[in-house]
XYZ file of C-alpha atoms in Angstrom:
642
model
C 81.513 94.234 60.873
C 80.901 95.305 64.452
C 77.008 95.610 65.554
C 77.623 99.161 66.219
C 78.421 99.966 62.511
C 75.385 98.161 61.359
C 73.581 100.341 64.144
C 74.516 103.507 62.620
C 74.121 102.232 58.843
C 70.772 101.623 59.493
C 70.008 104.916 61.054
C 68.648 103.409 64.356
C 71.584 104.842 66.465
C 72.317 102.592 69.760
C 70.039 102.034 72.498
C 70.716 103.281 76.569
C 70.189 99.699 77.646
C 73.110 98.593 75.360
C 75.122 100.845 77.496
C 75.009 100.109 81.119
C 76.714 97.501 82.705
C 77.613 95.982 86.436
C 80.468 94.508 87.854
C 79.712 90.900 88.662
C 82.336 88.640 90.579
C 82.214 85.376 88.769
C 83.817 82.023 89.624
C 86.787 81.450 87.458
C 87.172 77.696 86.084
C 90.831 77.024 86.374
C 92.424 74.760 83.931
C 93.256 71.375 84.772
C 96.392 71.942 83.908
C 96.781 75.340 86.389
C 94.539 73.090 88.960
C 97.430 70.475 89.170
C 100.125 73.253 89.904
C 98.571 73.580 93.207
C 99.324 69.976 94.480
C 103.453 70.094 93.158
C 105.153 70.932 96.300
C 108.077 72.376 93.590
C 105.429 75.145 93.104
C 104.542 75.963 96.348
C 108.450 76.016 97.355
C 108.617 79.159 94.923
C 105.678 81.057 96.442
C 107.242 82.888 99.377
C 105.588 85.860 101.393
C 107.271 89.284 102.552
C 106.090 91.574 105.447
C 106.669 94.488 103.154
C 108.525 96.398 100.626
C 111.765 96.620 102.937
C 111.615 92.533 103.627
C 111.065 91.563 99.723
C 114.100 94.152 98.435
C 116.530 92.393 101.283
C 115.930 89.200 99.223
C 118.759 88.547 97.482
C 117.321 85.628 95.073
C 113.415 86.005 94.019
C 111.067 82.978 94.049
C 109.008 82.693 91.062
C 105.631 84.159 93.294
C 106.500 86.874 95.561
C 103.537 87.783 98.146
C 103.424 91.180 99.783
C 100.405 92.406 101.898
C 98.861 95.842 101.240
C 99.826 97.836 104.314
C 96.767 98.319 106.758
C 96.358 101.441 109.515
C 96.470 99.419 112.903
C 93.091 99.469 114.634
C 90.831 99.996 111.601
C 88.256 98.147 109.617
C 88.883 99.875 106.500
C 87.048 103.127 107.186
C 87.507 105.715 109.821
C 84.491 107.337 110.921
C 86.091 109.894 113.081
C 86.277 112.667 110.362
C 86.385 112.343 106.609
C 89.918 114.310 106.356
C 91.263 111.551 108.486
C 90.107 108.962 106.449
C 91.428 110.544 103.510
C 94.861 110.430 105.055
C 94.820 107.309 105.591
C 94.081 106.529 101.893
C 96.344 108.800 100.594
C 99.169 107.193 102.885
C 98.497 103.483 102.109
C 98.445 103.966 98.454
C 101.587 105.937 98.222
C 103.427 102.957 100.073
C 101.479 100.491 97.203
C 102.960 103.194 94.991
C 106.590 102.657 95.986
C 106.347 99.465 96.297
C 105.061 98.594 92.370
C 107.390 101.322 91.081
C 110.286 99.376 92.773
C 109.149 96.174 91.405
C 108.678 97.510 87.682
C 111.974 99.634 87.806
C 113.862 96.255 86.724
C 112.847 93.304 84.673
C 112.274 90.662 86.778
C 111.161 87.191 86.066
C 109.198 86.838 89.377
C 105.647 87.547 89.562
C 104.129 90.222 91.957
C 101.299 89.308 94.080
C 99.800 92.148 96.363
C 97.016 91.160 99.023
C 93.941 93.451 99.987
C 91.572 93.174 102.673
C 87.868 92.666 101.777
C 85.873 95.808 102.593
C 89.280 98.190 103.156
C 88.547 101.516 101.088
C 92.024 102.148 100.949
C 92.756 98.530 99.356
C 89.651 99.683 97.043
C 92.044 102.739 95.782
C 94.538 100.021 95.305
C 92.626 98.471 93.024
C 92.683 100.951 90.590
C 96.430 101.763 90.723
C 97.524 98.179 90.525
C 94.767 97.825 87.544
C 96.445 100.644 85.702
C 100.100 98.910 86.167
C 98.793 95.964 84.981
C 97.896 97.811 81.699
C 101.323 98.932 81.195
C 103.174 96.405 82.653
C 101.241 92.951 81.442
C 101.917 89.752 83.298
C 104.303 91.444 86.157
C 101.867 92.065 89.023
C 98.556 90.161 90.077
C 96.006 91.826 92.705
C 94.164 89.239 95.359
C 91.713 90.255 97.518
C 91.851 87.571 100.574
C 91.454 87.748 104.242
C 95.285 86.810 104.898
C 98.307 85.790 102.349
C 97.858 82.293 103.617
C 94.730 82.366 101.982
C 95.922 83.918 99.188
C 98.799 81.449 98.831
C 96.989 78.164 98.989
C 95.413 79.199 95.656
C 97.753 81.572 94.014
C 99.816 78.500 91.753
C 96.576 77.203 89.821
C 95.332 81.201 90.126
C 98.156 82.798 88.530
C 98.695 80.105 86.096
C 94.849 80.754 84.786
C 96.193 84.159 83.511
C 93.954 86.413 85.655
C 95.145 90.010 86.504
C 92.944 89.779 89.640
C 91.017 87.621 91.858
C 89.459 87.301 95.361
C 89.632 84.217 97.486
C 85.797 83.613 99.208
C 86.572 80.309 101.046
C 87.066 77.388 98.496
C 85.962 79.645 95.712
C 88.051 82.043 93.468
C 86.275 84.816 91.844
C 87.338 87.408 89.094
C 85.471 90.911 88.170
C 83.636 90.869 85.109
C 81.517 93.774 83.521
C 77.615 92.342 82.575
C 74.629 94.153 81.284
C 72.868 95.638 84.004
C 69.435 93.791 84.369
C 66.146 94.925 86.287
C 66.548 98.583 85.047
C 64.173 100.747 83.677
C 64.818 103.091 80.731
C 62.890 106.227 79.799
C 61.888 109.239 80.710
C 61.923 110.170 84.830
C 58.414 109.824 85.965
C 56.533 109.096 89.079
C 57.063 105.419 88.941
C 61.145 105.665 87.493
C 62.387 108.667 89.142
C 63.473 109.278 92.888
C 61.320 109.966 95.091
C 62.240 113.340 97.240
C 64.784 114.272 94.592
C 63.176 117.475 93.665
C 61.334 118.172 97.147
C 64.664 120.042 98.029
C 67.414 121.441 97.131
C 69.993 119.359 94.769
C 73.750 120.138 95.326
C 75.841 119.703 92.158
C 79.600 119.842 92.523
C 81.796 120.679 89.356
C 78.911 122.732 88.374
C 80.813 124.868 86.228
C 82.477 122.138 84.387
C 80.492 120.898 80.917
C 79.269 117.828 82.593
C 78.353 119.417 85.859
C 76.219 122.138 83.670
C 75.109 119.475 81.685
C 73.515 117.327 84.681
C 72.172 120.675 86.238
C 70.208 121.406 83.200
C 68.976 117.611 82.821
C 67.876 117.835 86.819
C 65.535 120.675 86.279
C 64.273 119.770 82.886
C 63.716 116.344 83.689
C 63.360 115.639 87.166
C 61.614 119.020 88.172
C 64.402 120.046 90.455
C 63.279 123.817 91.212
C 66.442 124.606 93.796
C 69.978 123.932 92.776
C 73.204 124.606 94.677
C 75.658 124.745 92.262
C 79.378 124.604 93.329
C 82.699 125.062 91.755
C 86.068 126.578 93.020
C 84.993 129.776 91.497
C 81.503 130.053 91.839
C 79.505 132.692 90.384
C 82.740 133.888 88.612
C 83.884 130.516 86.495
C 83.219 131.457 82.824
C 79.563 130.330 81.349
C 78.027 130.797 85.161
C 76.006 133.342 84.772
C 74.654 132.135 81.492
C 73.712 128.947 83.241
C 72.068 130.296 85.779
C 70.287 132.624 83.359
C 68.923 129.886 81.358
C 68.033 127.811 84.721
C 66.115 130.369 86.221
C 63.925 130.721 82.406
C 63.267 127.066 83.140
C 61.633 127.727 86.384
C 64.592 127.063 88.878
C 66.072 128.920 91.891
C 69.991 128.683 91.516
C 72.690 129.572 94.238
C 76.072 129.241 93.433
C 79.156 128.441 96.174
C 82.525 128.828 95.509
C 83.524 125.958 97.535
C 86.633 123.731 97.501
C 84.876 120.715 98.279
C 87.979 118.867 99.244
C 87.834 121.321 102.531
C 85.804 119.890 105.210
C 85.298 123.462 106.843
C 84.313 125.045 103.130
C 81.645 122.178 102.793
C 80.090 122.560 105.998
C 79.825 126.319 105.881
C 78.430 125.755 102.275
C 75.587 123.627 103.822
C 74.904 125.373 106.859
C 73.871 128.408 104.290
C 70.852 126.464 102.787
C 68.420 127.950 105.297
C 65.072 126.531 105.242
C 65.763 124.605 101.748
C 67.245 121.448 103.085
C 69.504 119.243 101.002
C 67.585 116.231 99.026
C 70.446 115.106 96.990
C 74.160 115.244 96.002
C 75.512 115.060 92.847
C 79.600 114.906 92.700
C 80.818 115.629 89.097
C 84.128 117.127 90.232
C 87.362 115.420 89.061
C 90.913 116.901 87.885
C 93.310 114.562 85.560
C 97.400 114.287 85.454
C 98.100 111.368 83.445
C 101.243 110.088 83.086
C 103.026 106.487 83.013
C 103.187 104.905 86.037
C 106.854 105.466 86.932
C 106.207 108.997 86.591
C 103.609 109.283 89.593
C 104.521 110.734 92.461
C 102.713 110.867 96.378
C 102.478 114.753 95.599
C 100.816 114.225 92.134
C 98.471 111.778 93.052
C 97.175 113.711 96.007
C 95.945 116.101 93.840
C 94.293 113.860 91.707
C 92.757 112.415 95.140
C 91.495 115.720 96.600
C 88.485 116.537 94.568
C 87.528 112.619 94.363
C 88.765 110.790 97.816
C 88.704 113.851 100.011
C 85.903 115.637 98.661
C 83.419 112.540 98.801
C 84.557 111.935 102.704
C 83.688 115.460 103.294
C 79.981 115.346 101.178
C 79.437 111.872 103.083
C 80.314 113.167 106.984
C 78.559 116.520 106.466
C 75.099 114.887 104.676
C 74.720 111.847 106.568
C 71.964 112.708 109.058
C 70.193 114.791 106.397
C 68.160 111.877 105.077
C 68.973 112.592 101.249
C 66.792 110.729 98.901
C 69.969 110.288 96.463
C 73.915 110.664 96.785
C 75.426 110.276 93.539
C 79.509 110.158 92.658
C 80.683 110.197 88.786
C 83.547 107.914 88.648
C 85.392 106.550 85.744
C 85.690 103.217 83.796
C 89.460 103.800 84.268
C 88.848 102.499 87.564
C 87.671 99.437 86.276
C 89.910 98.610 83.396
C 92.902 100.169 84.594
C 93.902 102.585 81.793
C 97.333 102.984 80.926
C 98.718 106.117 81.918
C 95.839 107.210 84.668
C 96.893 105.546 87.772
C 96.096 107.846 90.194
C 93.176 108.893 88.484
C 92.169 105.153 88.494
C 92.758 104.967 91.987
C 90.719 107.699 92.814
C 87.536 106.601 91.181
C 88.078 102.831 92.178
C 87.758 104.315 95.861
C 84.578 106.191 95.141
C 83.142 102.991 93.439
C 84.071 101.170 96.732
C 82.545 103.788 99.065
C 79.043 103.943 97.033
C 78.860 100.153 98.017
C 80.149 101.123 102.063
C 77.287 103.805 102.224
C 75.193 101.283 100.821
C 75.813 98.978 103.722
C 75.207 101.544 106.021
C 71.938 101.953 104.943
C 72.356 105.352 103.304
C 71.507 106.069 99.642
C 74.752 105.821 97.372
C 75.578 105.550 93.632
C 79.031 105.686 91.603
C 78.440 105.626 87.945
C 81.914 104.714 86.610
C 81.430 106.702 83.014
C 83.108 105.877 79.786
C 84.496 108.705 77.597
C 82.048 111.505 76.851
C 81.650 112.964 73.354
C 80.722 116.346 75.741
C 83.750 118.790 75.196
C 85.254 119.887 78.698
C 88.389 119.716 81.030
C 88.066 116.193 81.285
C 88.303 115.379 77.544
C 89.704 118.435 75.529
C 93.475 116.979 76.499
C 92.960 113.959 74.347
C 95.049 113.535 71.321
C 93.776 111.440 68.405
C 96.146 108.617 69.361
C 94.102 108.443 72.988
C 90.960 108.382 71.183
C 92.359 105.632 68.813
C 93.366 103.838 71.835
C 90.519 103.837 73.740
C 88.510 102.763 70.330
C 90.891 99.672 70.367
C 90.037 98.912 73.828
C 86.520 98.641 72.633
C 85.393 101.851 74.725
C 83.504 104.164 72.217
C 82.585 107.915 73.311
C 78.828 108.634 74.708
C 76.799 111.205 73.234
C 75.595 113.694 75.505
C 71.727 112.547 75.063
C 72.430 108.774 75.618
C 74.564 109.813 78.793
C 71.482 111.103 80.484
C 69.656 108.656 79.539
C 71.491 106.015 81.117
C 71.727 108.506 84.201
C 68.339 108.188 84.692
C 68.134 104.821 84.546
C 70.917 104.205 86.866
C 69.558 106.752 89.552
C 66.281 104.900 89.744
C 68.171 101.545 90.585
C 69.005 99.919 93.618
C 72.589 99.020 92.537
C 75.611 100.780 94.509
C 77.465 100.863 91.229
C 77.048 101.088 87.704
C 79.231 101.509 84.437
C 77.374 103.517 81.880
C 80.067 102.881 79.020
C 79.593 102.943 74.848
C 81.474 99.194 74.381
C 81.944 98.308 71.176
C 81.918 94.449 70.913
C 83.444 94.097 67.764
C 86.474 96.045 68.917
C 86.792 93.586 71.853
C 86.686 90.603 69.364
C 89.685 92.160 67.181
C 92.263 91.987 69.991
C 92.817 90.707 73.298
C 89.944 92.421 75.918
C 90.974 93.818 79.146
C 90.234 90.879 81.719
C 87.679 93.052 83.185
C 85.529 92.915 79.626
C 86.034 89.321 78.854
C 82.671 88.167 79.729
C 81.010 90.722 76.858
C 83.475 88.999 74.137
C 81.843 85.425 72.622
C 83.859 82.301 73.564
C 84.596 81.529 70.153
C 86.744 84.841 69.994
C 87.974 84.463 73.246
C 89.083 80.787 72.255
C 90.777 82.768 68.968
C 92.513 84.894 71.368
C 93.993 82.604 73.686
C 95.492 80.226 70.867
C 97.163 83.543 68.911
C 98.286 84.449 72.071
C 100.066 80.773 72.728
C 101.582 81.028 69.049
C 103.270 84.910 68.953
C 106.250 83.431 71.402
C 107.694 81.503 68.641
C 105.579 82.709 65.507
C 107.899 85.916 64.610
C 111.385 83.249 64.592
C 109.887 80.806 62.695
C 108.755 83.402 60.353
C 112.084 84.663 59.990
C 113.758 81.268 59.961
C 111.408 80.662 56.868
C 112.600 83.788 54.896
C 115.749 84.048 53.039
C 118.278 86.019 55.298
C 118.342 89.105 52.645
C 114.280 89.589 53.613
C 114.057 89.209 57.336
C 115.066 92.591 58.285
C 112.378 94.085 55.818
C 110.291 91.845 57.424
C 111.215 92.863 60.998
C 110.591 96.745 59.965
C 107.336 96.072 58.106
C 105.810 94.683 61.570
C 107.666 97.489 63.299
C 105.836 99.871 61.175
C 102.620 98.084 61.518
C 102.492 98.611 65.588
C 103.668 101.997 65.270
C 100.479 103.131 62.842
C 98.567 101.058 65.208
C 99.458 103.058 68.300
C 99.160 106.166 66.706
C 96.022 105.393 64.993
C 97.042 105.456 61.370
C 95.226 103.378 58.745
C 98.066 102.396 57.097
C 101.819 101.262 58.065
C 102.987 103.473 54.842
C 101.754 106.410 56.915
C 105.310 105.729 59.164
C 108.883 106.353 57.703
C 111.370 104.133 59.070
C 113.770 107.070 59.383
C 111.563 109.746 60.956
C 112.219 109.906 64.834
C 109.598 108.309 67.285
C 109.291 112.249 68.799
C 108.444 113.526 65.654
C 106.152 111.258 64.926
C 103.929 112.211 68.190
C 105.303 109.835 70.534
C 105.246 110.380 74.416
C 105.918 108.098 77.888
C 102.158 106.102 77.106
C 102.492 105.731 73.658
C 105.876 104.043 73.966
C 104.997 101.873 76.760
C 101.796 100.901 74.114
C 104.573 99.944 71.492
C 106.371 97.989 73.553
C 103.598 96.366 75.127
C 102.344 95.459 71.560
C 105.677 94.179 70.248
C 106.541 92.134 73.177
C 102.990 90.354 72.213
C 104.006 90.089 68.636
C 107.292 89.027 69.024
C 107.438 86.758 72.308
C 110.583 89.272 73.291
C 110.580 90.905 76.769
C 111.494 94.584 75.268
C 112.112 97.643 77.978
C 109.377 100.394 78.641
C 112.222 102.883 77.207
C 111.969 101.258 73.582
C 111.637 104.296 71.750
C 113.732 106.366 73.736
C 117.191 104.073 73.146
C 116.172 103.615 69.763
C 114.614 106.744 68.651
C 113.643 105.457 64.651
C 111.606 102.882 63.721
C 114.257 101.490 61.156
C 116.511 101.367 64.420
C 114.240 99.885 66.528
C 113.478 97.109 63.735
C 117.190 96.419 63.457
C 117.235 95.537 67.433
C 114.014 93.466 67.736
C 115.542 91.174 64.634
C 118.662 91.085 66.579
C 116.901 90.274 70.211
C 114.756 87.650 68.209
C 117.986 86.021 66.778
C 119.535 85.924 70.349
C 116.490 84.510 71.608
C 115.954 81.986 69.016
C 119.636 81.031 69.670
C 119.357 79.632 73.248
C 116.292 77.310 72.115
C 118.546 76.007 69.220
C 121.320 75.194 71.248
C 119.233 73.564 74.070
C 117.528 71.464 71.373
C 120.986 70.130 69.989
C 122.813 69.980 73.543
C 119.449 67.378 74.190
C 120.041 65.556 70.790
C 123.758 65.087 71.721
C 122.893 63.538 75.447
C 120.808 61.062 73.903
C 123.534 60.293 71.283
C 125.959 60.040 74.232
C 123.998 57.902 75.771
C 123.473 55.327 72.633
C 127.312 55.636 72.266
C 127.876 54.877 75.625
C 125.439 51.569 75.749
C 125.598 50.625 72.052
C 128.922 51.606 70.274
C 131.321 48.971 71.604
C 128.854 46.060 70.621
C 127.965 47.824 67.321
C 128.950 46.261 63.890
C 128.300 49.510 62.428
C 131.241 51.012 63.934
C 132.787 52.351 60.924
C 129.541 54.151 59.446
C 128.937 55.978 63.027
C 132.524 57.083 63.035
C 132.211 58.493 59.582
C 129.598 59.850 60.510
C 130.677 61.541 63.537
C 133.994 62.983 61.467
C 131.816 64.614 59.085
C 129.572 66.342 62.123
C 132.756 67.248 63.775
C 134.012 68.689 60.225
C 130.900 70.666 60.045
C 131.403 72.417 63.472
C 134.414 73.339 62.957
C 133.643 75.556 59.645
C 131.185 76.732 61.454
C 133.231 78.636 64.023
C 131.857 76.184 66.655
C 134.438 73.685 67.168
C 134.608 71.502 70.005
C 136.495 73.336 73.376
C 138.958 70.157 73.521
C 142.754 71.103 73.820
C 144.343 70.611 70.105
C 145.922 67.052 69.969
C 145.629 63.872 68.168
C 141.817 63.379 66.864
C 140.840 66.989 67.343
C 139.580 69.459 64.859
C 142.807 70.460 63.737
C 143.930 67.408 62.361
C 140.490 65.514 62.325
C 141.016 64.738 59.123
C 144.404 62.854 59.181
C 143.354 61.279 62.945
C 143.280 57.546 62.795
C 140.243 55.558 63.931
C 142.104 54.847 66.832
C 142.606 58.222 67.730
C 139.550 59.250 67.168
C 137.902 56.530 69.321
C 140.875 57.614 72.065
C 138.978 61.467 71.754
C 135.144 59.629 72.713
C 136.715 57.786 74.996
C 137.972 60.516 77.174
C 135.070 62.916 76.184
C 131.876 60.277 77.000
C 133.919 57.659 79.381
C 133.683 54.774 76.199
C 135.981 52.051 76.563
């Protein structure tokens, strides 16, 4: 039973202070075995650097680790101060180049590992983090993300760091650091007052973008009721014409607030400037940017054009708001981000990239001496455009990853606590640590999982490669097909959020069961982990029912086990050959050894794996009638025995 279940059973709910996290870069302790790889020249020779995608794609034989630096814009330090629009174009261009590289890499199963090197402080590269984190969630163990001053610095620690199993790390001198969510400290919770509130917030006009959305309206009400804001500028694409706008204005006016609606596309620099010019004698005191759009889909379906539509209300808009307000002396500049950028949610590559940019941009503003806070929200219980499209399977997947819906009242308490903090990035997320114990947590959440649970998960992962083959080997042949089918049905049920595998009929098509590209990828990943196989992402389309898929898994498991068996037998034969060469001619047990060899060769012939030696005296065709001298003549020809 998880802590969250106990709290609900006791009627105590859940305290907001349990749901606010910061991002810490912690030193990673490389295992002794992994660290030893760093000094092995044969491993080092398998690490190769490439200038770009063109150089990598021209390679005929890939190394074990292929290193590619993320593209940069010549003459920039990662942030263009000239204009917001120009900065946005840089971000679009660089992330689109990386998208092309990652899609090319993942289009085929490659035994090598792709390592992308990003530059510290580069905001476009921060957007790349979100994109690649989503790619890593969809395709585990294919890509590694490194932040370093240069490829040479990254290459120095790559073998050991990659062997540690971390999907992302940063190199700082001799240290290797990994990102982890940790409990936020030094944050005050409670109703805002003169001690915990933001000085100056209520002294001017507060701009809320995305105000016609459910979260924007929730925040607007909260600013008036709890923070005593009396002037609001509410912006959305349709402004006062948006559904519910008139009702919201009336409600806020009844509480004593003066409300102005603006029909403004905040991704349009000119529109933002014009909106702010109309403030008159009521200067802006704060910005709360809640706007955003979703366009979910697996990475292979993402295009630069689709990504641009997700970037506009995040990347373009925040750069415009930054440029147009940087001289206004704001008390607060808050952007609504998403934990998807930190965790790398599968199927949300564009959204994760855009929000990862926001997180880094808040830190950039803080370094410039400007107020900034990025809130990487988990999913809200509040219905609205950002959550109404979530199917039951989507919610079940998030729950399995440990992320639970956030009640509105708890979310607003977290908003208040974060607003009064000095942090640039905080993650208000309701996390069920019990769910994290039930499976392997995303890397960024591992610090929240007890060490004992981490060791158990690692041991289970290490044994999963051979467990299915070994289990099948211990079963009668007549029961193996059912065992694999039960495994497939159980994993299908887990992906779809069913309580039992009995809800999955083997003959029903995956399409009728409710599968899409994202659930297909999740099923592939779960089966890979459970079987030790490397199955394609198109699995449910190639084998459209659980029954057909189970047959394929059974065939692949047998095929994967056969090379291991052959290798083992050949190793035994090599050892036997050495024994025969060095000892047989002097052995007094000549006849006994010969008899055993004859029996083994006879068994091999009966099982259809006869020796490929041309038929003649002493071969399988007439082994039983061969004389001792003829058999030893065969051994002499095959093994050099005289």
